Amino acid sequence: MQRDTLENALFSITINPMLKPLISSIDKNCPKDGSLLLNSLKDFLGEPVPLCSTCRHISRKIANPFYEIGSRLLRADKNFMRNQFLNNEYGEAWLRGFGLMMKGIEKYGIRIPFVPAGPFEIVWNFTYQCNLRCKHCYENAGNTKRRELSTEEAKEVLDILSHISGIGLPALSFSGGEPLVRKDFFELAAYARKRIGYVSIASNGTLITKDNAKKIKDAGIDYVEISIDGATPQVHNEFRGVPGAFEKAMRGVKNCVEEGIDTCIATVLHKGNLAETEKIIGLAKELGVRFMHFNYIPTGRAKAYVELDLTPEERLHVLETIGKEIIGLYLQAKEEEVKYGKSNVKVDRFFSTCPQYASVTKELSQKFGEKFMVEAHYAAKKGVENVANFLGGCGAGRLYCCLEPNGDIKPCVFFPTNKDTVLGNILKDNFEEIWDNHPLLWKLRVREDLENYIVDGKEVGCGNCPDKYICGGCRARAYSYFNGNVNAPDIGCI
């Protein structure tokens, strides 16, 4: 019996029968005080929270001891928790994530990989429209007449997201197409920020003028990700399909930085720009922004350019190059903490959406005698392999999902849109019922069924991989390369 099968079986007969009713006793929505699940955590962390006598009794007698035991078992520092949940500008997103985690245990129990009661993040392909013609576009965006939601319908969507699973969505990312092409973007972004814990935008950057950068800031958008797919205009523009795109995108990055917005350069690495990897990373360092590597996935327009995909060896080199950057920052921060008791080094600067990044950073850190790894796209810590096992690498349909411009729900933006991948529509169907019950989502969540394939007479793949709990391979790549089989191997791994 495989490890996850055995552990999930043990959880189901030992821990879960106790945890589910315990969390259920805390998961109350008080007419006077609101969510006891969230208020009890605030109470545990020392925030003065007005609670009625019943809620106070449950919080002090049941919730607080439970949180104390849980934090000790997970070796979670209470001061760190207090800073993240209470003293952080994104504390609301953290609180909602906690609430969805707890309700996930209440609904589905503890399992590997973990499934929250709702997505931690939704990427909303906000529009089919775009001013560029990128070779890799999963949405096949451009000048299109396809049906999109109206402004009022989009607000209705945001109202639904603000109450997901009785907690509300922690994070929302506007993507596309190019979100800024829609004239109502800033209105809807501001509307979203009042209802969602953390709001970001993925943009090609060409429309982020100084004026629009200020509007992004004023709308309350927390993070801007701008696509830069080359260190030179020639390479970037050839991939993006429009002359002059590089200069405009770089100005967009600089305009966001000048406004003090948390900014990231996002790069799809492929055979056409692989040689410029280190130069693009250098641009990010020079500009003082984050760097995010995206997998090349042959879906949408990218199916016509499948030859651009990297070999497993090339992808490993990319991940090691990025991994050395983040581990270098981690070691620098550690050295400063030893010398001065604290460090101002920002470690969370170099990431990849490639699930194998967790395995690569784990192996690289071991060369320095460390237990450091990137357990999710935006999370990197020391000694977190147990947490990483539960987060489980690829989060498609488990930690996050996607909305299409017409409101259709999919597990991931990189899945093609068809009758098999569209789970329903957020304005027509009950999101919570889809999240709880859709067969495709549970296929993506169960690692026992991952498959192997034969290479040179040897059986290899995600099914046999010892790191499938912290990685699991990219399920969208499996779907694209194996004719819709989401359990197939990710051939991008060695």
GROMACS .gro file of C-alpha atoms in nm:
model
  494
    1MET     CA    1   0.000   0.000   0.000
    2GLN     CA    2   0.138   0.342  -0.096
    3ARG     CA    3   0.220   0.599   0.168
    4ASP     CA    4  -0.065   0.839   0.093
    5THR     CA    5  -0.317   0.554   0.078
    6LEU     CA    6  -0.202   0.426   0.416
    7GLU     CA    7  -0.183   0.766   0.583
    8ASN     CA    8  -0.522   0.874   0.451
    9ALA     CA    9  -0.669   0.545   0.574
   10LEU     CA   10  -0.517   0.600   0.919
   11PHE     CA   11  -0.642   0.958   0.930
   12SER     CA   12  -0.993   0.844   0.838
   13ILE     CA   13  -1.019   0.595   1.124
   14THR     CA   14  -0.816   0.767   1.397
   15ILE     CA   15  -0.778   1.146   1.382
   16ASN     CA   16  -1.066   1.259   1.160
   17PRO     CA   17  -1.350   1.111   1.370
   18MET     CA   18  -1.229   1.330   1.658
   19LEU     CA   19  -1.136   1.643   1.463
   20LYS     CA   20  -1.450   1.679   1.255
   21PRO     CA   21  -1.697   1.717   1.545
   22LEU     CA   22  -1.448   1.929   1.740
   23ILE     CA   23  -1.415   2.181   1.457
   24SER     CA   24  -1.789   2.163   1.399
   25SER     CA   25  -1.841   2.283   1.756
   26ILE     CA   26  -1.628   2.591   1.679
   27ASP     CA   27  -1.764   2.653   1.330
   28LYS     CA   28  -2.057   2.870   1.434
   29ASN     CA   29  -2.188   3.190   1.281
   30CYS     CA   30  -2.310   3.402   1.568
   31PRO     CA   31  -2.584   3.652   1.471
   32LYS     CA   32  -2.414   3.904   1.697
   33ASP     CA   33  -2.041   3.834   1.658
   34GLY     CA   34  -2.007   3.670   1.316
   35SER     CA   35  -1.775   3.377   1.246
   36LEU     CA   36  -1.666   3.212   1.570
   37LEU     CA   37  -1.407   3.014   1.374
   38LEU     CA   38  -1.221   3.333   1.285
   39ASN     CA   39  -1.298   3.523   1.605
   40SER     CA   40  -1.173   3.238   1.823
   41LEU     CA   41  -0.838   3.243   1.642
   42LYS     CA   42  -0.811   3.618   1.703
   43ASP     CA   43  -0.899   3.555   2.067
   44PHE     CA   44  -0.631   3.284   2.091
   45LEU     CA   45  -0.371   3.522   1.946
   46GLY     CA   46  -0.455   3.791   2.199
   47GLU     CA   47  -0.670   4.034   2.002
   48PRO     CA   48  -0.953   4.185   2.209
   49VAL     CA   49  -1.260   4.045   2.036
   50PRO     CA   50  -1.612   4.125   2.156
   51LEU     CA   51  -1.779   3.787   2.209
   52CYS     CA   52  -2.115   3.696   2.353
   53SER     CA   53  -2.109   3.468   2.657
   54THR     CA   54  -2.172   3.152   2.451
   55CYS     CA   55  -1.902   3.233   2.195
   56ARG     CA   56  -1.657   3.328   2.469
   57HIS     CA   57  -1.716   2.996   2.645
   58ILE     CA   58  -1.657   2.795   2.325
   59SER     CA   59  -1.352   3.004   2.238
   60ARG     CA   60  -1.184   2.970   2.579
   61LYS     CA   61  -1.282   2.612   2.664
   62ILE     CA   62  -1.263   2.442   2.323
   63ALA     CA   63  -1.100   2.655   2.054
   64ASN     CA   64  -0.805   2.798   2.249
   65PRO     CA   65  -0.680   2.461   2.382
   66PHE     CA   66  -0.724   2.312   2.034
   67TYR     CA   67  -0.521   2.591   1.870
   68GLU     CA   68  -0.254   2.562   2.139
   69ILE     CA   69  -0.207   2.190   2.079
   70GLY     CA   70  -0.221   2.234   1.701
   71SER     CA   71   0.037   2.513   1.695
   72ARG     CA   72   0.275   2.309   1.909
   73LEU     CA   73   0.238   2.000   1.693
   74LEU     CA   74   0.306   2.206   1.381
   75ARG     CA   75   0.583   2.398   1.560
   76ALA     CA   76   0.411   2.720   1.462
   77ASP     CA   77   0.548   3.020   1.647
   78LYS     CA   78   0.267   3.213   1.812
   79ASN     CA   79   0.434   3.549   1.749
   80PHE     CA   80   0.468   3.460   1.381
   81MET     CA   81   0.101   3.366   1.371
   82ARG     CA   82   0.007   3.691   1.542
   83ASN     CA   83   0.209   3.893   1.292
   84GLN     CA   84   0.060   3.711   0.992
   85PHE     CA   85  -0.302   3.705   1.103
   86LEU     CA   86  -0.334   4.028   1.301
   87ASN     CA   87  -0.045   4.266   1.232
   88ASN     CA   88  -0.019   4.215   0.858
   89GLU     CA   89  -0.180   4.422   0.584
   90TYR     CA   90  -0.289   4.093   0.430
   91GLY     CA   91  -0.417   3.953   0.758
   92GLU     CA   92  -0.770   3.921   0.622
   93ALA     CA   93  -0.646   3.689   0.347
   94TRP     CA   94  -0.455   3.481   0.604
   95LEU     CA   95  -0.762   3.461   0.829
   96ARG     CA   96  -0.982   3.347   0.543
   97GLY     CA   97  -0.724   3.088   0.442
   98PHE     CA   98  -0.725   2.960   0.799
   99GLY     CA   99  -1.104   2.945   0.799
  100LEU     CA  100  -1.114   2.748   0.473
  101MET     CA  101  -0.846   2.514   0.606
  102MET     CA  102  -1.042   2.442   0.923
  103LYS     CA  103  -1.369   2.397   0.737
  104GLY     CA  104  -1.185   2.168   0.494
  105ILE     CA  105  -1.082   1.944   0.782
  106GLU     CA  106  -1.438   1.957   0.910
  107LYS     CA  107  -1.575   1.853   0.569
  108TYR     CA  108  -1.316   1.617   0.426
  109GLY     CA  109  -1.089   1.542   0.721
  110ILE     CA  110  -0.711   1.563   0.722
  111ARG     CA  111  -0.579   1.400   0.407
  112ILE     CA  112  -0.275   1.404   0.180
  113PRO     CA  113  -0.279   1.627  -0.016
  114PHE     CA  114  -0.494   1.863   0.184
  115VAL     CA  115  -0.823   1.999   0.046
  116PRO     CA  116  -0.962   2.324   0.192
  117ALA     CA  117  -1.336   2.396   0.192
  118GLY     CA  118  -1.286   2.645  -0.089
  119PRO     CA  119  -0.999   2.773  -0.302
  120PHE     CA  120  -0.731   2.986  -0.143
  121GLU     CA  121  -0.709   3.173  -0.473
  122ILE     CA  122  -0.911   3.213  -0.789
  123VAL     CA  123  -0.754   3.334  -1.113
  124TRP     CA  124  -1.019   3.516  -1.312
  125ASN     CA  125  -0.958   3.527  -1.684
  126PHE     CA  126  -1.136   3.858  -1.684
  127THR     CA  127  -1.156   3.912  -2.060
  128TYR     CA  128  -1.093   3.740  -2.392
  129GLN     CA  129  -0.965   4.070  -2.531
  130CYS     CA  130  -0.596   4.148  -2.566
  131ASN     CA  131  -0.374   4.396  -2.748
  132LEU     CA  132  -0.094   4.139  -2.803
  133ARG     CA  133  -0.075   3.805  -2.989
  134CYS     CA  134   0.139   3.586  -2.765
  135LYS     CA  135   0.241   3.243  -2.893
  136HIS     CA  136   0.169   3.068  -2.564
  137CYS     CA  137  -0.173   3.221  -2.484
  138TYR     CA  138  -0.390   2.957  -2.317
  139GLU     CA  139  -0.699   3.175  -2.374
  140ASN     CA  140  -0.627   3.237  -2.743
  141ALA     CA  141  -0.708   3.599  -2.664
  142GLY     CA  142  -0.733   3.887  -2.911
  143ASN     CA  143  -1.000   4.091  -3.084
  144THR     CA  144  -1.286   3.860  -3.007
  145LYS     CA  145  -1.663   3.879  -2.986
  146ARG     CA  146  -1.700   3.596  -2.736
  147ARG     CA  147  -1.951   3.655  -2.458
  148GLU     CA  148  -1.815   3.819  -2.143
  149LEU     CA  149  -1.984   3.916  -1.820
  150SER     CA  150  -2.121   4.267  -1.793
  151THR     CA  151  -2.007   4.504  -1.519
  152GLU     CA  152  -2.310   4.422  -1.306
  153GLU     CA  153  -2.269   4.048  -1.361
  154ALA     CA  154  -1.903   4.077  -1.263
  155LYS     CA  155  -2.004   4.252  -0.940
  156GLU     CA  156  -2.246   3.969  -0.872
  157VAL     CA  157  -1.957   3.725  -0.915
  158LEU     CA  158  -1.747   3.922  -0.666
  159ASP     CA  159  -2.033   3.920  -0.416
  160ILE     CA  160  -2.049   3.540  -0.447
  161LEU     CA  161  -1.673   3.507  -0.402
  162SER     CA  162  -1.683   3.723  -0.090
  163HIS     CA  163  -1.895   3.458   0.084
  164ILE     CA  164  -1.741   3.132  -0.042
  165SER     CA  165  -1.799   2.855   0.213
  166GLY     CA  166  -1.923   3.112   0.461
  167ILE     CA  167  -1.569   3.250   0.490
  168GLY     CA  168  -1.493   3.440   0.171
  169LEU     CA  169  -1.221   3.409  -0.090
  170PRO     CA  170  -0.871   3.489   0.042
  171ALA     CA  171  -0.713   3.593  -0.289
  172LEU     CA  172  -0.825   3.689  -0.640
  173SER     CA  173  -0.606   3.747  -0.944
  174PHE     CA  174  -0.736   3.928  -1.252
  175SER     CA  175  -0.587   3.779  -1.566
  176GLY     CA  176  -0.697   3.745  -1.926
  177GLY     CA  177  -0.654   3.831  -2.204
  178GLU     CA  178  -0.534   4.168  -2.087
  179PRO     CA  179  -0.747   4.291  -1.795
  180LEU     CA  180  -0.671   4.659  -1.860
  181VAL     CA  181  -0.839   4.641  -2.201
  182ARG     CA  182  -1.177   4.636  -2.027
  183LYS     CA  183  -1.292   4.988  -1.948
  184ASP     CA  184  -1.457   4.880  -1.623
  185PHE     CA  185  -1.144   4.715  -1.482
  186PHE     CA  186  -1.059   4.978  -1.222
  187GLU     CA  187  -1.419   5.001  -1.104
  188LEU     CA  188  -1.435   4.624  -1.059
  189ALA     CA  189  -1.088   4.600  -0.906
  190ALA     CA  190  -1.185   4.852  -0.637
  191TYR     CA  191  -1.513   4.666  -0.585
  192ALA     CA  192  -1.317   4.341  -0.546
  193ARG     CA  193  -1.069   4.485  -0.298
  194LYS     CA  194  -1.350   4.570  -0.057
  195ARG     CA  195  -1.467   4.207  -0.065
  196ILE     CA  196  -1.157   3.992  -0.115
  197GLY     CA  197  -0.858   3.961   0.118
  198TYR     CA  198  -0.587   4.004  -0.147
  199VAL     CA  199  -0.625   4.124  -0.507
  200SER     CA  200  -0.366   4.105  -0.784
  201ILE     CA  201  -0.343   4.148  -1.159
  202ALA     CA  202  -0.148   3.959  -1.425
  203SER     CA  203  -0.082   4.196  -1.713
  204ASN     CA  204   0.131   4.221  -2.024
  205GLY     CA  205   0.230   4.564  -1.890
  206THR     CA  206   0.195   4.756  -2.214
  207LEU     CA  207  -0.105   4.955  -2.091
  208ILE     CA  208   0.038   5.039  -1.749
  209THR     CA  209   0.114   5.403  -1.809
  210LYS     CA  210   0.203   5.629  -1.517
  211ASP     CA  211  -0.163   5.724  -1.492
  212ASN     CA  212  -0.281   5.362  -1.494
  213ALA     CA  213  -0.016   5.262  -1.239
  214LYS     CA  214  -0.158   5.527  -1.007
  215LYS     CA  215  -0.510   5.395  -1.071
  216ILE     CA  216  -0.390   5.043  -0.988
  217LYS     CA  217  -0.251   5.175  -0.661
  218ASP     CA  218  -0.566   5.374  -0.585
  219ALA     CA  219  -0.788   5.072  -0.655
  220GLY     CA  220  -0.606   4.890  -0.375
  221ILE     CA  221  -0.450   4.619  -0.590
  222ASP     CA  222  -0.187   4.444  -0.380
  223TYR     CA  223   0.037   4.287  -0.642
  224VAL     CA  224   0.110   4.330  -1.013
  225GLU     CA  225   0.265   4.058  -1.228
  226ILE     CA  226   0.399   4.178  -1.563
  227SER     CA  227   0.508   3.943  -1.840
  228ILE     CA  228   0.864   3.989  -1.960
  229ASP     CA  229   0.965   3.706  -2.193
  230GLY     CA  230   1.307   3.822  -2.298
  231ALA     CA  231   1.593   4.039  -2.184
  232THR     CA  232   1.595   4.207  -2.524
  233PRO     CA  233   1.319   4.361  -2.739
  234GLN     CA  234   1.383   4.115  -3.021
  235VAL     CA  235   1.321   3.802  -2.811
  236HIS     CA  236   1.029   3.943  -2.612
  237ASN     CA  237   0.847   4.097  -2.908
  238GLU     CA  238   0.885   3.788  -3.126
  239PHE     CA  239   0.712   3.578  -2.858
  240ARG     CA  240   0.451   3.843  -2.777
  241GLY     CA  241   0.365   3.907  -3.140
  242VAL     CA  242   0.368   4.290  -3.148
  243PRO     CA  243   0.660   4.530  -3.212
  244GLY     CA  244   0.733   4.771  -2.928
  245ALA     CA  245   0.580   4.546  -2.662
  246PHE     CA  246   0.907   4.511  -2.468
  247GLU     CA  247   0.965   4.882  -2.417
  248LYS     CA  248   0.605   4.940  -2.307
  249ALA     CA  249   0.610   4.642  -2.070
  250MET     CA  250   0.936   4.756  -1.910
  251ARG     CA  251   0.791   5.103  -1.862
  252GLY     CA  252   0.491   4.936  -1.700
  253VAL     CA  253   0.718   4.758  -1.452
  254LYS     CA  254   0.900   5.080  -1.367
  255ASN     CA  255   0.574   5.274  -1.331
  256CYS     CA  256   0.444   5.019  -1.079
  257VAL     CA  257   0.769   5.027  -0.884
  258GLU     CA  258   0.754   5.406  -0.868
  259GLU     CA  259   0.403   5.381  -0.721
  260GLY     CA  260   0.533   5.146  -0.452
  261ILE     CA  261   0.330   4.849  -0.576
  262ASP     CA  262   0.455   4.496  -0.506
  263THR     CA  263   0.565   4.400  -0.857
  264CYS     CA  264   0.686   4.085  -1.026
  265ILE     CA  265   0.839   3.997  -1.362
  266ALA     CA  266   0.670   3.681  -1.494
  267THR     CA  267   0.851   3.481  -1.760
  268VAL     CA  268   0.741   3.182  -1.965
  269LEU     CA  269   1.072   3.010  -2.033
  270HIS     CA  270   1.095   2.818  -2.359
  271LYS     CA  271   1.354   2.729  -2.620
  272GLY     CA  272   1.334   3.074  -2.776
  273ASN     CA  273   1.437   3.264  -2.461
  274LEU     CA  274   1.614   2.998  -2.254
  275ALA     CA  275   1.955   3.152  -2.323
  276GLU     CA  276   1.836   3.479  -2.165
  277THR     CA  277   1.717   3.324  -1.836
  278GLU     CA  278   1.991   3.474  -1.620
  279LYS     CA  279   1.965   3.811  -1.792
  280ILE     CA  280   1.590   3.825  -1.723
  281ILE     CA  281   1.655   3.736  -1.360
  282GLY     CA  282   1.913   4.013  -1.363
  283LEU     CA  283   1.647   4.258  -1.482
  284ALA     CA  284   1.428   4.162  -1.186
  285LYS     CA  285   1.716   4.219  -0.945
  286GLU     CA  286   1.805   4.551  -1.105
  287LEU     CA  287   1.447   4.673  -1.081
  288GLY     CA  288   1.401   4.539  -0.727
  289VAL     CA  289   1.103   4.321  -0.815
  290ARG     CA  290   1.014   3.955  -0.777
  291PHE     CA  291   1.071   3.694  -1.046
  292MET     CA  292   0.822   3.421  -1.136
  293HIS     CA  293   0.889   3.142  -1.384
  294PHE     CA  294   0.591   2.993  -1.568
  295ASN     CA  295   0.583   2.652  -1.730
  296TYR     CA  296   0.529   2.633  -2.105
  297ILE     CA  297   0.204   2.438  -2.141
  298PRO     CA  298   0.080   2.336  -2.488
  299THR     CA  299  -0.278   2.451  -2.461
  300GLY     CA  300  -0.471   2.723  -2.644
  301ARG     CA  301  -0.250   2.901  -2.897
  302ALA     CA  302   0.057   2.724  -2.755
  303LYS     CA  303  -0.053   2.395  -2.914
  304ALA     CA  304   0.072   2.530  -3.246
  305TYR     CA  305   0.420   2.584  -3.099
  306VAL     CA  306   0.471   2.270  -2.892
  307GLU     CA  307   0.831   2.252  -3.014
  308LEU     CA  308   0.907   2.551  -2.787
  309ASP     CA  309   0.859   2.339  -2.475
  310LEU     CA  310   1.172   2.270  -2.274
  311THR     CA  311   1.325   1.927  -2.235
  312PRO     CA  312   1.330   1.782  -1.882
  313GLU     CA  313   1.701   1.861  -1.859
  314GLU     CA  314   1.645   2.222  -1.966
  315ARG     CA  315   1.361   2.264  -1.717
  316LEU     CA  316   1.574   2.122  -1.437
  317HIS     CA  317   1.850   2.370  -1.521
  318VAL     CA  318   1.597   2.655  -1.507
  319LEU     CA  319   1.463   2.545  -1.169
  320GLU     CA  320   1.812   2.503  -1.028
  321THR     CA  321   1.908   2.850  -1.152
  322ILE     CA  322   1.605   3.006  -0.983
  323GLY     CA  323   1.642   2.786  -0.676
  324LYS     CA  324   2.000   2.898  -0.617
  325GLU     CA  325   1.877   3.257  -0.608
  326ILE     CA  326   1.615   3.201  -0.339
  327ILE     CA  327   1.838   2.973  -0.132
  328GLY     CA  328   2.114   3.233  -0.152
  329LEU     CA  329   1.876   3.489  -0.005
  330TYR     CA  330   1.767   3.245   0.264
  331LEU     CA  331   2.127   3.179   0.369
  332GLN     CA  332   2.200   3.553   0.368
  333ALA     CA  333   1.898   3.617   0.590
  334LYS     CA  334   2.002   3.337   0.824
  335GLU     CA  335   2.355   3.478   0.856
  336GLU     CA  336   2.219   3.824   0.940
  337GLU     CA  337   1.982   3.679   1.200
  338VAL     CA  338   2.273   3.503   1.370
  339LYS     CA  339   2.484   3.821   1.369
  340TYR     CA  340   2.224   4.086   1.444
  341GLY     CA  341   1.922   3.899   1.578
  342LYS     CA  342   1.710   3.995   1.278
  343SER     CA  343   1.732   4.035   0.902
  344ASN     CA  344   1.569   4.265   0.650
  345VAL     CA  345   1.649   4.036   0.357
  346LYS     CA  346   1.340   3.956   0.150
  347VAL     CA  347   1.361   3.585   0.075
  348ASP     CA  348   1.037   3.550  -0.120
  349ARG     CA  349   1.170   3.686  -0.450
  350PHE     CA  350   1.227   3.393  -0.688
  351PHE     CA  351   0.951   3.145  -0.763
  352SER     CA  352   0.814   2.906  -1.022
  353THR     CA  353   0.467   2.774  -1.098
  354CYS     CA  354   0.636   2.446  -1.189
  355PRO     CA  355   0.545   2.195  -0.912
  356GLN     CA  356   0.890   2.033  -0.936
  357TYR     CA  357   1.038   2.351  -0.786
  358ALA     CA  358   0.967   2.213  -0.438
  359SER     CA  359   1.177   1.903  -0.505
  360VAL     CA  360   1.459   2.105  -0.660
  361THR     CA  361   1.485   2.356  -0.375
  362LYS     CA  362   1.472   2.076  -0.120
  363GLU     CA  363   1.765   1.897  -0.285
  364LEU     CA  364   1.965   2.216  -0.336
  365SER     CA  365   1.926   2.322   0.027
  366GLN     CA  366   2.047   1.984   0.151
  367LYS     CA  367   2.386   2.062  -0.004
  368PHE     CA  368   2.412   2.341   0.253
  369GLY     CA  369   2.290   2.120   0.537
  370GLU     CA  370   1.955   2.297   0.538
  371LYS     CA  371   1.591   2.191   0.524
  372PHE     CA  372   1.464   2.475   0.311
  373MET     CA  373   1.210   2.436   0.036
  374VAL     CA  374   0.949   2.618  -0.165
  375GLU     CA  375   0.629   2.438  -0.077
  376ALA     CA  376   0.399   2.654  -0.288
  377HIS     CA  377   0.427   2.924  -0.554
  378TYR     CA  378   0.463   3.203  -0.299
  379ALA     CA  379   0.574   3.022   0.016
  380ALA     CA  380   0.926   2.928   0.116
  381LYS     CA  381   1.037   2.827   0.464
  382LYS     CA  382   1.275   2.613   0.661
  383GLY     CA  383   1.174   2.269   0.787
  384VAL     CA  384   0.832   2.261   0.626
  385GLU     CA  385   0.831   1.928   0.446
  386ASN     CA  386   0.535   1.806   0.653
  387VAL     CA  387   0.343   2.119   0.557
  388ALA     CA  388   0.453   2.076   0.196
  389ASN     CA  389   0.321   1.721   0.193
  390PHE     CA  390  -0.022   1.851   0.288
  391LEU     CA  391  -0.013   2.143   0.043
  392GLY     CA  392   0.069   1.883  -0.216
  393GLY     CA  393   0.235   2.066  -0.505
  394CYS     CA  394   0.003   2.121  -0.802
  395GLY     CA  395  -0.302   2.298  -0.664
  396ALA     CA  396  -0.530   2.278  -0.968
  397GLY     CA  397  -0.887   2.225  -0.850
  398ARG     CA  398  -0.769   2.185  -0.493
  399LEU     CA  399  -0.601   2.501  -0.365
  400TYR     CA  400  -0.710   2.720  -0.651
  401CYS     CA  401  -0.933   2.728  -0.957
  402CYS     CA  402  -1.014   2.948  -1.255
  403LEU     CA  403  -1.303   3.158  -1.379
  404GLU     CA  404  -1.351   3.226  -1.748
  405PRO     CA  405  -1.469   3.567  -1.881
  406ASN     CA  406  -1.824   3.427  -1.913
  407GLY     CA  407  -1.827   3.292  -1.556
  408ASP     CA  408  -1.744   2.930  -1.638
  409ILE     CA  409  -1.545   2.749  -1.369
  410LYS     CA  410  -1.238   2.538  -1.452
  411PRO     CA  411  -0.977   2.366  -1.232
  412CYS     CA  412  -0.691   2.572  -1.376
  413VAL     CA  413  -0.629   2.840  -1.639
  414PHE     CA  414  -0.400   2.601  -1.828
  415PHE     CA  415  -0.673   2.346  -1.892
  416PRO     CA  416  -0.843   2.393  -2.231
  417THR     CA  417  -1.207   2.497  -2.222
  418ASN     CA  418  -1.434   2.210  -2.324
  419LYS     CA  419  -1.725   2.003  -2.196
  420ASP     CA  420  -1.491   1.790  -1.985
  421THR     CA  421  -1.307   2.073  -1.811
  422VAL     CA  422  -1.587   2.325  -1.749
  423LEU     CA  423  -1.726   2.240  -1.406
  424GLY     CA  424  -2.021   2.477  -1.418
  425ASN     CA  425  -2.092   2.850  -1.420
  426ILE     CA  426  -2.059   3.066  -1.111
  427LEU     CA  427  -2.377   3.263  -1.188
  428LYS     CA  428  -2.585   2.957  -1.275
  429ASP     CA  429  -2.456   2.684  -1.045
  430ASN     CA  430  -2.375   2.648  -0.675
  431PHE     CA  431  -2.000   2.693  -0.638
  432GLU     CA  432  -1.981   2.509  -0.307
  433GLU     CA  433  -2.159   2.203  -0.446
  434ILE     CA  434  -1.917   2.197  -0.740
  435TRP     CA  435  -1.616   2.230  -0.509
  436ASP     CA  436  -1.741   1.954  -0.281
  437ASN     CA  437  -1.858   1.702  -0.538
  438HIS     CA  438  -1.731   1.741  -0.894
  439PRO     CA  439  -1.560   1.418  -1.010
  440LEU     CA  440  -1.285   1.598  -1.204
  441LEU     CA  441  -1.182   1.795  -0.896
  442TRP     CA  442  -1.150   1.478  -0.691
  443LYS     CA  443  -0.947   1.316  -0.967
  444LEU     CA  444  -0.703   1.605  -0.936
  445ARG     CA  445  -0.695   1.579  -0.556
  446VAL     CA  446  -0.615   1.209  -0.521
  447ARG     CA  447  -0.248   1.127  -0.570
  448GLU     CA  448  -0.295   0.750  -0.535
  449ASP     CA  449  -0.409   0.735  -0.898
  450LEU     CA  450  -0.115   0.914  -1.061
  451GLU     CA  451   0.032   0.708  -1.343
  452ASN     CA  452   0.370   0.618  -1.492
  453TYR     CA  453   0.493   0.557  -1.844
  454ILE     CA  454   0.775   0.361  -2.004
  455VAL     CA  455   1.097   0.534  -2.112
  456ASP     CA  456   1.379   0.320  -2.250
  457GLY     CA  457   1.220   0.013  -2.097
  458LYS     CA  458   1.195   0.174  -1.753
  459GLU     CA  459   0.873   0.269  -1.575
  460VAL     CA  460   0.893   0.632  -1.464
  461GLY     CA  461   0.651   0.911  -1.383
  462CYS     CA  462   0.452   1.076  -1.107
  463GLY     CA  463   0.298   0.753  -0.979
  464ASN     CA  464   0.630   0.615  -0.853
  465CYS     CA  465   0.789   0.946  -0.756
  466PRO     CA  466   0.878   0.983  -0.385
  467ASP     CA  467   0.811   1.358  -0.414
  468LYS     CA  468   0.459   1.330  -0.552
  469TYR     CA  469   0.322   1.467  -0.224
  470ILE     CA  470   0.518   1.792  -0.248
  471CYS     CA  471   0.498   1.809  -0.628
  472GLY     CA  472   0.255   1.581  -0.809
  473GLY     CA  473   0.354   1.714  -1.150
  474CYS     CA  474   0.160   1.971  -1.351
  475ARG     CA  475  -0.183   1.821  -1.416
  476ALA     CA  476  -0.249   2.061  -1.706
  477ARG     CA  477   0.066   1.939  -1.882
  478ALA     CA  478  -0.045   1.580  -1.825
  479TYR     CA  479  -0.386   1.663  -1.972
  480SER     CA  480  -0.231   1.829  -2.279
  481TYR     CA  481   0.029   1.565  -2.355
  482PHE     CA  482  -0.185   1.257  -2.280
  483ASN     CA  483  -0.513   1.343  -2.454
  484GLY     CA  484  -0.712   1.457  -2.154
  485ASN     CA  485  -0.575   1.215  -1.893
  486VAL     CA  486  -0.528   1.421  -1.576
  487ASN     CA  487  -0.362   1.129  -1.397
  488ALA     CA  488  -0.090   1.089  -1.659
  489PRO     CA  489   0.274   1.180  -1.592
  490ASP     CA  490   0.416   1.527  -1.634
  491ILE     CA  491   0.676   1.462  -1.902
  492GLY     CA  492   0.863   1.778  -1.805
  493CYS     CA  493   1.032   1.600  -1.516
  494ILE     CA  494   1.349   1.393  -1.534
   0.00000   0.00000   0.00000
